[in-house]
Tab-separated table of C-alpha atoms in Angstrom:
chain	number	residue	atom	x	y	z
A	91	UNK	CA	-80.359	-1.066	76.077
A	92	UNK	CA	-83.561	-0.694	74.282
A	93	UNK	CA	-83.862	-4.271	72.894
A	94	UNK	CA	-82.095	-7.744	73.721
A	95	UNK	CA	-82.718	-9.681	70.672
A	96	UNK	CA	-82.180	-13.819	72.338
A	97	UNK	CA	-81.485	-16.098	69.732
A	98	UNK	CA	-79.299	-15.410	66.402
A	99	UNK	CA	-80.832	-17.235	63.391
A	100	UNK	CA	-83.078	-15.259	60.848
A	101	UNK	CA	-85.964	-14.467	62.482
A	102	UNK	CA	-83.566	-13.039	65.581
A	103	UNK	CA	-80.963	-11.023	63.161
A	104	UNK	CA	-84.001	-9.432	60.733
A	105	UNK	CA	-85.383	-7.948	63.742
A	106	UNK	CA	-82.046	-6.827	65.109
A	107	UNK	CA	-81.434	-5.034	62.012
A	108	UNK	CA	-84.484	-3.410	61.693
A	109	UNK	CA	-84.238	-2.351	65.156
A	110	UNK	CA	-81.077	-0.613	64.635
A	111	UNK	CA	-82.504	0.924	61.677
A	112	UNK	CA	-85.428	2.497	63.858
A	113	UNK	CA	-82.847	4.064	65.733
A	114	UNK	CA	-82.905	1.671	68.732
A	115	UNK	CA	-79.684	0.586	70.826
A	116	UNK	CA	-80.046	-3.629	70.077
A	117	UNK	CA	-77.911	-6.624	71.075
A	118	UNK	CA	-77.898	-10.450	70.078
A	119	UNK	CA	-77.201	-13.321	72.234
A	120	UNK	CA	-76.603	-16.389	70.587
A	121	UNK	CA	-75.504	-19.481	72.310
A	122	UNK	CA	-73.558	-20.945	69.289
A	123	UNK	CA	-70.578	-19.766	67.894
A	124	UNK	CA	-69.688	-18.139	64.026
A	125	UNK	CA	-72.249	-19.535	61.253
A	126	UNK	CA	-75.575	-20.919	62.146
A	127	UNK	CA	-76.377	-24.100	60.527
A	128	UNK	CA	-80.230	-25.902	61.008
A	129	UNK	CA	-82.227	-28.862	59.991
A	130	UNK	CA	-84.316	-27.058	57.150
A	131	UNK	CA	-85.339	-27.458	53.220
A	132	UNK	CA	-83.410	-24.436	52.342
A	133	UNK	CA	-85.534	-23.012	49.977
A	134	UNK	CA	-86.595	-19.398	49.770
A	135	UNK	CA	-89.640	-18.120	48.302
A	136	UNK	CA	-89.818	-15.300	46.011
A	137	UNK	CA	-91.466	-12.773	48.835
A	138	UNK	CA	-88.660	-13.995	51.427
A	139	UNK	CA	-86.075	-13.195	48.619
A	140	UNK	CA	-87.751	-9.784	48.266
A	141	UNK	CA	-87.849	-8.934	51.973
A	142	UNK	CA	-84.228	-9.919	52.298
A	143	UNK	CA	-83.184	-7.748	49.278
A	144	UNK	CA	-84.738	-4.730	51.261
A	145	UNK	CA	-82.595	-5.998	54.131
A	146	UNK	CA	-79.830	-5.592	51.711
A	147	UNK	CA	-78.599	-9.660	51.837
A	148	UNK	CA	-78.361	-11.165	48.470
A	149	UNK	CA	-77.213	-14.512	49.572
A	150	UNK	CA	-76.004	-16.382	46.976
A	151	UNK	CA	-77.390	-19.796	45.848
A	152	UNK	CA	-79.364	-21.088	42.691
A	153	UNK	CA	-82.268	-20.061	41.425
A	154	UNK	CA	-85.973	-21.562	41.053
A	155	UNK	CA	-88.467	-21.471	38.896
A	156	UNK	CA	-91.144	-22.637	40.832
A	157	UNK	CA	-92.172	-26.509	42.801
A	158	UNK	CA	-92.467	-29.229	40.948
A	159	UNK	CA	-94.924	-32.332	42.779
A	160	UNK	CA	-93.315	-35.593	41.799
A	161	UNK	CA	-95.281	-39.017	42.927
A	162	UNK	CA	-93.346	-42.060	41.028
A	163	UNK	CA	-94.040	-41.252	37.551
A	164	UNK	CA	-96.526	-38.081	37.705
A	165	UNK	CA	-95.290	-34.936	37.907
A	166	UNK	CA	-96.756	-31.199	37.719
A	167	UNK	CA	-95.092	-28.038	37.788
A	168	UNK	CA	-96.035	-25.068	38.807
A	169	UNK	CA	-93.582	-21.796	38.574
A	170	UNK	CA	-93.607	-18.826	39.991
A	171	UNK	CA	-94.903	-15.631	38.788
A	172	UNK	CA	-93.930	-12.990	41.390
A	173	UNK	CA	-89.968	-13.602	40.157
A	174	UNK	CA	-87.211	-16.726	40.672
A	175	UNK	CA	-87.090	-17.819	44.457
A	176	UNK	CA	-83.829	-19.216	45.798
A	177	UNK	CA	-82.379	-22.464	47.241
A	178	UNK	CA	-79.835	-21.461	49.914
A	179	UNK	CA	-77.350	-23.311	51.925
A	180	UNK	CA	-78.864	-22.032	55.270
A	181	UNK	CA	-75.442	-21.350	56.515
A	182	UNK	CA	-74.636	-19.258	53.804
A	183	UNK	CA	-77.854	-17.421	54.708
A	184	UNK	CA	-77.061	-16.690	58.136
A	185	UNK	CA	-73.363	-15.559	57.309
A	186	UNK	CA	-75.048	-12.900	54.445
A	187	UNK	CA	-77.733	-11.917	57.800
A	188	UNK	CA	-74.958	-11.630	60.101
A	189	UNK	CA	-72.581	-9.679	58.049
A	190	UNK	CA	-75.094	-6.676	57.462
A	191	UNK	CA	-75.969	-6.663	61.220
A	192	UNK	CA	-72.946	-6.452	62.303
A	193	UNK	CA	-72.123	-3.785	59.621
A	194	UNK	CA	-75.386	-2.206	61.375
A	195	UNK	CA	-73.158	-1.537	64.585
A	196	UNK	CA	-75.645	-4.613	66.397
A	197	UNK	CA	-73.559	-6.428	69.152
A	198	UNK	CA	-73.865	-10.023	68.673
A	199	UNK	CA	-72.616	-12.069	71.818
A	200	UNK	CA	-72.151	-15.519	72.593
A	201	UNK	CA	-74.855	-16.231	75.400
A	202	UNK	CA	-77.914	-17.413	75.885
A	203	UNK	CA	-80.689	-16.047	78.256
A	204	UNK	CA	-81.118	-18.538	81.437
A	205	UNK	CA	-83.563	-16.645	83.909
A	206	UNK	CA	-86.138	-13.637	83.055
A	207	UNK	CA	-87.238	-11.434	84.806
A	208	UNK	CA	-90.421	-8.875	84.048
A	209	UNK	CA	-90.266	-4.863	85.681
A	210	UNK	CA	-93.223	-2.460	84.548
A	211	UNK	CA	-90.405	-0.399	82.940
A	212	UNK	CA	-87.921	-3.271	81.104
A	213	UNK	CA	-86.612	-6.886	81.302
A	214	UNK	CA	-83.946	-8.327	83.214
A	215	UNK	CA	-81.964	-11.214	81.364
A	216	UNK	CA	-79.119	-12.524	83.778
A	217	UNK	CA	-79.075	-9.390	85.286
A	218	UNK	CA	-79.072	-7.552	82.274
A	219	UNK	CA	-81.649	-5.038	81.772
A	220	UNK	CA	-83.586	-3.897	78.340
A	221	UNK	CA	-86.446	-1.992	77.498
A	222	UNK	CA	-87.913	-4.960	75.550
A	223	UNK	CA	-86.895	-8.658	74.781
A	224	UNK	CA	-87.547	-10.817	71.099
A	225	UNK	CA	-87.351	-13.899	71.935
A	226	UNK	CA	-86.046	-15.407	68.674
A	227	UNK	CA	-85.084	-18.898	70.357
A	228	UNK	CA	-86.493	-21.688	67.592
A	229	UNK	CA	-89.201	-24.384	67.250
A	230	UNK	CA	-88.573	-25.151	70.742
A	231	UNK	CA	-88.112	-21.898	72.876
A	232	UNK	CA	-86.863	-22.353	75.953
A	233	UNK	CA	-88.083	-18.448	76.810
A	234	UNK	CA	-91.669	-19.656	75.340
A	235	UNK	CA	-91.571	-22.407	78.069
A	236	UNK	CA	-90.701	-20.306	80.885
A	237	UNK	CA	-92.945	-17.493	80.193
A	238	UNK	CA	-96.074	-20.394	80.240
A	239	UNK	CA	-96.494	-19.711	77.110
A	240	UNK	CA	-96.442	-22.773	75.879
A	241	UNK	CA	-99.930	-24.750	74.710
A	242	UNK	CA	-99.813	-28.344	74.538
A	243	UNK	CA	-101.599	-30.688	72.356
A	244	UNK	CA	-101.737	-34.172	73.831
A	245	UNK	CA	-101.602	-36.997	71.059
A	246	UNK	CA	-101.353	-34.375	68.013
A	247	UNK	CA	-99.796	-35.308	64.885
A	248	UNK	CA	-96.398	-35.108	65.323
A	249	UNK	CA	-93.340	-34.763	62.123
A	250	UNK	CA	-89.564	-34.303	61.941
A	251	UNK	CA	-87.704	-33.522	59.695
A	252	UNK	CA	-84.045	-35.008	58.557
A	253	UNK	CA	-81.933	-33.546	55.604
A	254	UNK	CA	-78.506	-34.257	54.020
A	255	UNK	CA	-76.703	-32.564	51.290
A	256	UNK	CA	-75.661	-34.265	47.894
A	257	UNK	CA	-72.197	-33.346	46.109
A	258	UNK	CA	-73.747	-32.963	42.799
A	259	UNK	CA	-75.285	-30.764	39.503
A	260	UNK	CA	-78.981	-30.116	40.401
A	261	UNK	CA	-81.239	-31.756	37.821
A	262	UNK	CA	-83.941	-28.961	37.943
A	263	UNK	CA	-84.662	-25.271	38.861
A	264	UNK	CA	-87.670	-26.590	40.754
A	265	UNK	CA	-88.084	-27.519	44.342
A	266	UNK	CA	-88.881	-30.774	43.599
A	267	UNK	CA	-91.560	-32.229	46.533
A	268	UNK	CA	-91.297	-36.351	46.259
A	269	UNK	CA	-94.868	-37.617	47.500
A	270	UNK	CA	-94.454	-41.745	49.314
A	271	UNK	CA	-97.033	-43.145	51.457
A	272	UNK	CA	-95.671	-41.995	54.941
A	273	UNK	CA	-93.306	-38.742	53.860
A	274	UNK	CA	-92.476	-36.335	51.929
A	275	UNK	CA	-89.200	-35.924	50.413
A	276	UNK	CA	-87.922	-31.906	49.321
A	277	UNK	CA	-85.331	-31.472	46.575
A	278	UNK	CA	-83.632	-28.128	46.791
A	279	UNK	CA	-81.038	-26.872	44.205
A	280	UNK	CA	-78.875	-24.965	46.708
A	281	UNK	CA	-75.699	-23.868	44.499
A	282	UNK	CA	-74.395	-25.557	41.141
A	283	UNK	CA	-72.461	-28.268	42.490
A	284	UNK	CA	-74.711	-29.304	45.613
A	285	UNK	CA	-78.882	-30.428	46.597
A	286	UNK	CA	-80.586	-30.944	50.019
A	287	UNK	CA	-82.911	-33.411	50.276
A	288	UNK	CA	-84.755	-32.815	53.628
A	289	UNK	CA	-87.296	-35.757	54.640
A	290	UNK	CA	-90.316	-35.061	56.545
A	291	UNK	CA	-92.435	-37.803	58.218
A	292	UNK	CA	-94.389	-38.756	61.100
A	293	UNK	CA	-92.611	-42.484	61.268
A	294	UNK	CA	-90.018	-43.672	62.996
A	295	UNK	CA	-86.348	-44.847	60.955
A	296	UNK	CA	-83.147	-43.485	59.512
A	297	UNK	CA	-82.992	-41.371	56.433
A	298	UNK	CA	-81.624	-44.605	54.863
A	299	UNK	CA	-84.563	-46.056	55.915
A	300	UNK	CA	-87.080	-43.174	54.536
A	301	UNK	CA	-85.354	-42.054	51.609
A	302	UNK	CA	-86.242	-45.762	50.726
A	303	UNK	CA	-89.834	-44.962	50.446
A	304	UNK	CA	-88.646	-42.866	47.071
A	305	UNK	CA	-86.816	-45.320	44.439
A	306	UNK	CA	-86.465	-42.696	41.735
A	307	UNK	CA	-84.961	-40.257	44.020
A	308	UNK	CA	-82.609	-42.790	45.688
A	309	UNK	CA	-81.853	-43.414	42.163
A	310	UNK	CA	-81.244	-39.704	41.361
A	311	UNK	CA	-78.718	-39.359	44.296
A	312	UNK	CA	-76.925	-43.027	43.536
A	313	UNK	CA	-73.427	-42.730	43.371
A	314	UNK	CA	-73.217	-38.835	44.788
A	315	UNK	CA	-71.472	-38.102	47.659
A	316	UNK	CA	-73.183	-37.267	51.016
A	317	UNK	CA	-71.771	-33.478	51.676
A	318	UNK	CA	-72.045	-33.154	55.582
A	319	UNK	CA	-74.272	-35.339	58.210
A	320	UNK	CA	-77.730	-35.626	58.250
A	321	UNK	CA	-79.752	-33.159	60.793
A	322	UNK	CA	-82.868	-33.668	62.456
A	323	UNK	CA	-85.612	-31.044	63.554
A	324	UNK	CA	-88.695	-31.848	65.510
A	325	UNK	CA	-91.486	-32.319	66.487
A	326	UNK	CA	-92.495	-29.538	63.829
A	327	UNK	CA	-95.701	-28.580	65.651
A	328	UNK	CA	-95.662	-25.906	68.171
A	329	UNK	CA	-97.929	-23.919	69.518
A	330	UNK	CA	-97.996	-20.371	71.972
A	331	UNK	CA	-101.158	-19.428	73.640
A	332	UNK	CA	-99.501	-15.843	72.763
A	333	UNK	CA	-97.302	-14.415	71.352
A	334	UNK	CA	-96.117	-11.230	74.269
A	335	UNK	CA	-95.806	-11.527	77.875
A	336	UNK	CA	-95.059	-8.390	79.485
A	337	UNK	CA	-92.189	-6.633	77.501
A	338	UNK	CA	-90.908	-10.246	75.753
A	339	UNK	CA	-92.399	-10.547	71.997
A	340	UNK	CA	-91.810	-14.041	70.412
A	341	UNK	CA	-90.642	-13.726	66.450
A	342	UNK	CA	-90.071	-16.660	64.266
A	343	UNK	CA	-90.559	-20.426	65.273
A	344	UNK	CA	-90.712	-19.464	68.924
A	345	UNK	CA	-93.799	-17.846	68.333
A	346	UNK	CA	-95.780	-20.881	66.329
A	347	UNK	CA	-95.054	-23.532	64.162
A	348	UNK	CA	-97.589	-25.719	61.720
A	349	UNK	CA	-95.423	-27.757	59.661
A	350	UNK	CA	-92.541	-27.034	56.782
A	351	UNK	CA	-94.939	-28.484	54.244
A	352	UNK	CA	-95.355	-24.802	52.426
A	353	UNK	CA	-91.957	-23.886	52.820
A	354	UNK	CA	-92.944	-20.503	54.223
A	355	UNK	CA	-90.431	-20.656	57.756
A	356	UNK	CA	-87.688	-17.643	56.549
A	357	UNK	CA	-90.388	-16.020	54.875
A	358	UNK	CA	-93.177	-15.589	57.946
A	359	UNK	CA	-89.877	-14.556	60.109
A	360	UNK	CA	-88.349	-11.997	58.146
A	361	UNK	CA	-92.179	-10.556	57.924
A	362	UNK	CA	-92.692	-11.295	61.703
A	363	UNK	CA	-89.329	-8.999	62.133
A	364	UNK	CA	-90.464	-5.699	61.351
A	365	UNK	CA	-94.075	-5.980	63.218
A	366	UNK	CA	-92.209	-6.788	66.677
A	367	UNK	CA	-90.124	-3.322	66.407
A	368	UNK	CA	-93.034	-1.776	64.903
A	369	UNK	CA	-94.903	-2.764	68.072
A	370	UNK	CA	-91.622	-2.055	70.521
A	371	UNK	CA	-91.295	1.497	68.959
A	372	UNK	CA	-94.751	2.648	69.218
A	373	UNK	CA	-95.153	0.935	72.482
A	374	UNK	CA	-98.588	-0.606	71.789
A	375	UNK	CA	-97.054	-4.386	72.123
A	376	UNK	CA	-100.793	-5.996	71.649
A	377	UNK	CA	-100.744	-4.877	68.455
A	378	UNK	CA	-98.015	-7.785	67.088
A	379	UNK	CA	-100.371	-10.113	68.442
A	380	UNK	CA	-102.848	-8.973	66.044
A	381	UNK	CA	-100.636	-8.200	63.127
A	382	UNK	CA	-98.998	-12.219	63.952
A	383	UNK	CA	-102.359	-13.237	63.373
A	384	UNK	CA	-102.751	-11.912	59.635
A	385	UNK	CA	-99.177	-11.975	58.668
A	386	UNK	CA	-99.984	-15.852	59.635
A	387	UNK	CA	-103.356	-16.475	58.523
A	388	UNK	CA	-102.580	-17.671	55.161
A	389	UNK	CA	-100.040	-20.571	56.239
A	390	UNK	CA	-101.668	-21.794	59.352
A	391	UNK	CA	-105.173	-22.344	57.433
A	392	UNK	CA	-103.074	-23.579	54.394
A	393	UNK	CA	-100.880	-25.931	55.946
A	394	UNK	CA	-103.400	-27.314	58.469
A	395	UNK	CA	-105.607	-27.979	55.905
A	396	UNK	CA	-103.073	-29.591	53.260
A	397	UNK	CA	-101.759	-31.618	56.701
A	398	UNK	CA	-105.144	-32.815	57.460
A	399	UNK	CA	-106.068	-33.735	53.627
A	400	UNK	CA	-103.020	-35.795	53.162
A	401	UNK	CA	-102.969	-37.523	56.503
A	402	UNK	CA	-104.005	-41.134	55.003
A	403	UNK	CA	-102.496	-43.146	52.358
A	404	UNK	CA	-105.358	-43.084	49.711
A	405	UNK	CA	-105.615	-38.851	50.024
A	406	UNK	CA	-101.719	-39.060	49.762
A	407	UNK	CA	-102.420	-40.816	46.189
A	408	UNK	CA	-104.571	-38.781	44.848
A	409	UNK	CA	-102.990	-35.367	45.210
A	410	UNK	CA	-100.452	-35.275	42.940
A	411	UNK	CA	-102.904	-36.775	39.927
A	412	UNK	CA	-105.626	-34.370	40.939
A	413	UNK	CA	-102.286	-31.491	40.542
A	414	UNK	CA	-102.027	-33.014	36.989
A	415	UNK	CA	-105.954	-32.337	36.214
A	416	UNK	CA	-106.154	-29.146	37.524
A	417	UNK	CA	-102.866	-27.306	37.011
A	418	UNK	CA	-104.742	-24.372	36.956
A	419	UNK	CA	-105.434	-24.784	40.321
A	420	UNK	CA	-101.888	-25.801	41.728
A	421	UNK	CA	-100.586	-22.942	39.959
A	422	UNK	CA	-102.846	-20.574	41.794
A	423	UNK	CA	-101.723	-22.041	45.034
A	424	UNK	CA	-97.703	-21.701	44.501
A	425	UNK	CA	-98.433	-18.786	43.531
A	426	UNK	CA	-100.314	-17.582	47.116
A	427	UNK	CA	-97.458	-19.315	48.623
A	428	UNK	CA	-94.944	-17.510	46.979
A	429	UNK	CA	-96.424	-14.105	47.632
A	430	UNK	CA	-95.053	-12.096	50.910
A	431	UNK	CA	-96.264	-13.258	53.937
A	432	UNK	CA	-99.803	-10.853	55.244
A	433	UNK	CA	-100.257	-9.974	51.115
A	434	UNK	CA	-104.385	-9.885	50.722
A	435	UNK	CA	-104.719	-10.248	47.461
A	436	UNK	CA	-106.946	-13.096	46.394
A	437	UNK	CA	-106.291	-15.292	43.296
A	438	UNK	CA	-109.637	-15.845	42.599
A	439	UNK	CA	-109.615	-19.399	43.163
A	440	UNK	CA	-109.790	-22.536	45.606
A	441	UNK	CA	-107.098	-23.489	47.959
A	442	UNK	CA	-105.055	-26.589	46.783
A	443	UNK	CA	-106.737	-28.808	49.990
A	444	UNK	CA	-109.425	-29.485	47.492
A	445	UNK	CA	-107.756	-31.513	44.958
A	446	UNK	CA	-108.476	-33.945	47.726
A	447	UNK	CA	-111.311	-34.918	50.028
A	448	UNK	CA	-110.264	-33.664	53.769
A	449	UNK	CA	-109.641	-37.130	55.995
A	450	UNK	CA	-109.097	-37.305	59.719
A	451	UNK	CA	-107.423	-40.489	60.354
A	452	UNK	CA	-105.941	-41.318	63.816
A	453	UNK	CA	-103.598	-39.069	64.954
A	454	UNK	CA	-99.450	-40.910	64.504
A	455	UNK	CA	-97.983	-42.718	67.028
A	456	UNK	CA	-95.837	-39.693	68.911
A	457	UNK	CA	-92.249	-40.135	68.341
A	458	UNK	CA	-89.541	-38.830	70.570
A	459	UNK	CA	-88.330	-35.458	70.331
A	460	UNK	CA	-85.133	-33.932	68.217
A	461	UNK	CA	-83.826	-30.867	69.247
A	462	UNK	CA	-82.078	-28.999	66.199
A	463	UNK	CA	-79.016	-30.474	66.751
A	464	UNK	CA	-76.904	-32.608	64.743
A	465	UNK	CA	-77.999	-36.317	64.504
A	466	UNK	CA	-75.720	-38.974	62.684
A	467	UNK	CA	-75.358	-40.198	59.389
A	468	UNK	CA	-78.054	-43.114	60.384
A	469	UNK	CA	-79.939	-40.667	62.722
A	470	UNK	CA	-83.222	-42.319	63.713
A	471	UNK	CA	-86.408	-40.575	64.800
């Protein structure tokens, strides 16, 4: 086999199809069975819609304009000039994935990888051998762990996420970002009949207890009918001290994680997909460290910096008035967002950070990890 491809979600079957489209012999292991579903805001950016249209997966879903900040009564829009994005169901995303990899010829298998084992000439995977191994194992890798490639960061701020779907019309074609004093709330139009709301914070509570923090919304969603259980991700920050060992590449979330703040997740995997076999087929594996790098610039410096800005209540405040001043501004920045991951081109203008002053406030009191599992309705961080 030239590539075992651990892990089954996007960033794991993009690079499995692209691998079979280079010509190499590729198979999945993913531990769960039939469609995929994951704690997430569900909201595609126009680039990510673009790279999976090369891919050949047109999920379906509803289409957005652009994001739309919302703090009580203040609102700003800003919409998207590279094309419509999408909100998707993320199960109805990985069914579209899996159906064209499979049509590929890929092998997808229900496994997971437990030991690994590094030869000069391949990788053995419970006594499986390959040439190379993605591992394409989420936010928390176990691969990334055993490899050492994990890199701690004592006391760093630490967010989950929760999100439920709502049985009813969407009221926009915006992703509609609620801004309270302690989270964020995300509003995604994912068909015509259904919205996620996805809740990211640093506190501790329910979703009850956090959607709360947003009256309007809670008003919005009164009477609609929760449409599935809520699911928790978390903590959102990871980091890799690299991203190869040997003949293992990480792709997707294994390799890094900042935040979901930019909504840029599907997006920096499906670009992440085609460097790794780029690097596995030319056989110069440093260079996907260095192409990780710039395909990643943009969001790590964006979302560290928007993270660090809004970290205390009165910076919180003023972003989505300072939005409403300079439109101009938060216009340019959707738009960088919603460009493909690694694009260059500059808009000619400041980064959205400074709407606000930058504050570094005490780091949050660390809450206790969620794996991407299934939490109940009341699910607590």
């Amino acid at each position: 086999m030239d590539l075992l491809v651990v892990g089954g979600g996007p960033a794991g079957l993009a690079t499995a199809l692209h691998a079979a489209r280079a010509g190499l012999d590729v198979t999945v292991w993913e531990q769960r069975a039939g469609t995929v579903d994951k704690a997430c805001g569900e909201g595609l950016m126009p680039g990510a819609v673009a790279a999976l249209a090369a891919l050949g997966v047109h999920p379906p879903g509803h289409a957005l304009r652009g994001i739309r900040y919302v703090a009580g009564p203040r609102r700003v829009d800003a919409d998207f000039r590279a094309g419509p994005g999408r909100g998707v169901r993320r199960t109805t995303l990985h069914a579209a994935l899996r159906e064209v990899v499979l049509a590929a010829g890929v092998r997808i298998e229900q496994r997971t990888a437990r030991r690994i084992e590094q030869a000069e000439d391949g990788v053995v995977a419970d006594g499986v051998r390959a040439r190379h191994l993605v591992a394409a194992d989420g936010l928390h890798s176990p691969i990334r762990h055993a490899l050492g490639l994990d890199r701690r960061r004592p006391g760093h701020f630490r967010r989950h996420g929760l999100r439920r779907h709502y049985a009813l019309a969407p009221w926009a074609d915006h992703v509609e970002v609620h801004w309270a004093r302690d989270a964020e709330a995300y509003v995604t139009p994912v068909s015509d009949d259904l919205v996620g709301v996805a809740l990211l914070t640093a506190a501790r509570g329910s979703y009850d207890v956090h959607l709360a923090a947003f009256p309007e919304l809670r008003e919005r969603l009164a009477g609609a009918r929760p449409a599935g259980p809520v699911r928790g991700a978390g903590p959102l920050r990871q980091d890799a001290s690299a991203r190869t060992a040997g003949r293992v590449l990480l792709v997707g979330d294994a390799a890094g994680y900042v935040d979901a703040l930019t909504g840029e997740g599907v997006a920096l995997a499906l670009a992440q997909a085609p460097a790794a076999v780029r690097a596995v087929t030319s056989g110069d594996l440093g260079a996907y460290e260095r192409e990780w790098r710039r395909l990643t610039r943009r969001y790590r410096w964006l979302t560290h910096a928007l993270l660090c800005s809004t970290r205390v209540p009165p910076a919180r405040a003023a972003l989505v008035p300072m939005a409403q001043r300079l439109p101009w501004l938060f216009s340019a920045t959707v738009d960088v967002l919603a460009r493909p991951a690694g694009e260059s081109r500059s808009c000619g203008t400041a980064p959205l950070e400074h709407m606000v002053e930058p504050h570094h406030g005490h780091p949050a009191r660390p809450t206790r990890p969620l794996d991407d599992q299934q939490t109940p309705d009341s699910g607590t961080f």
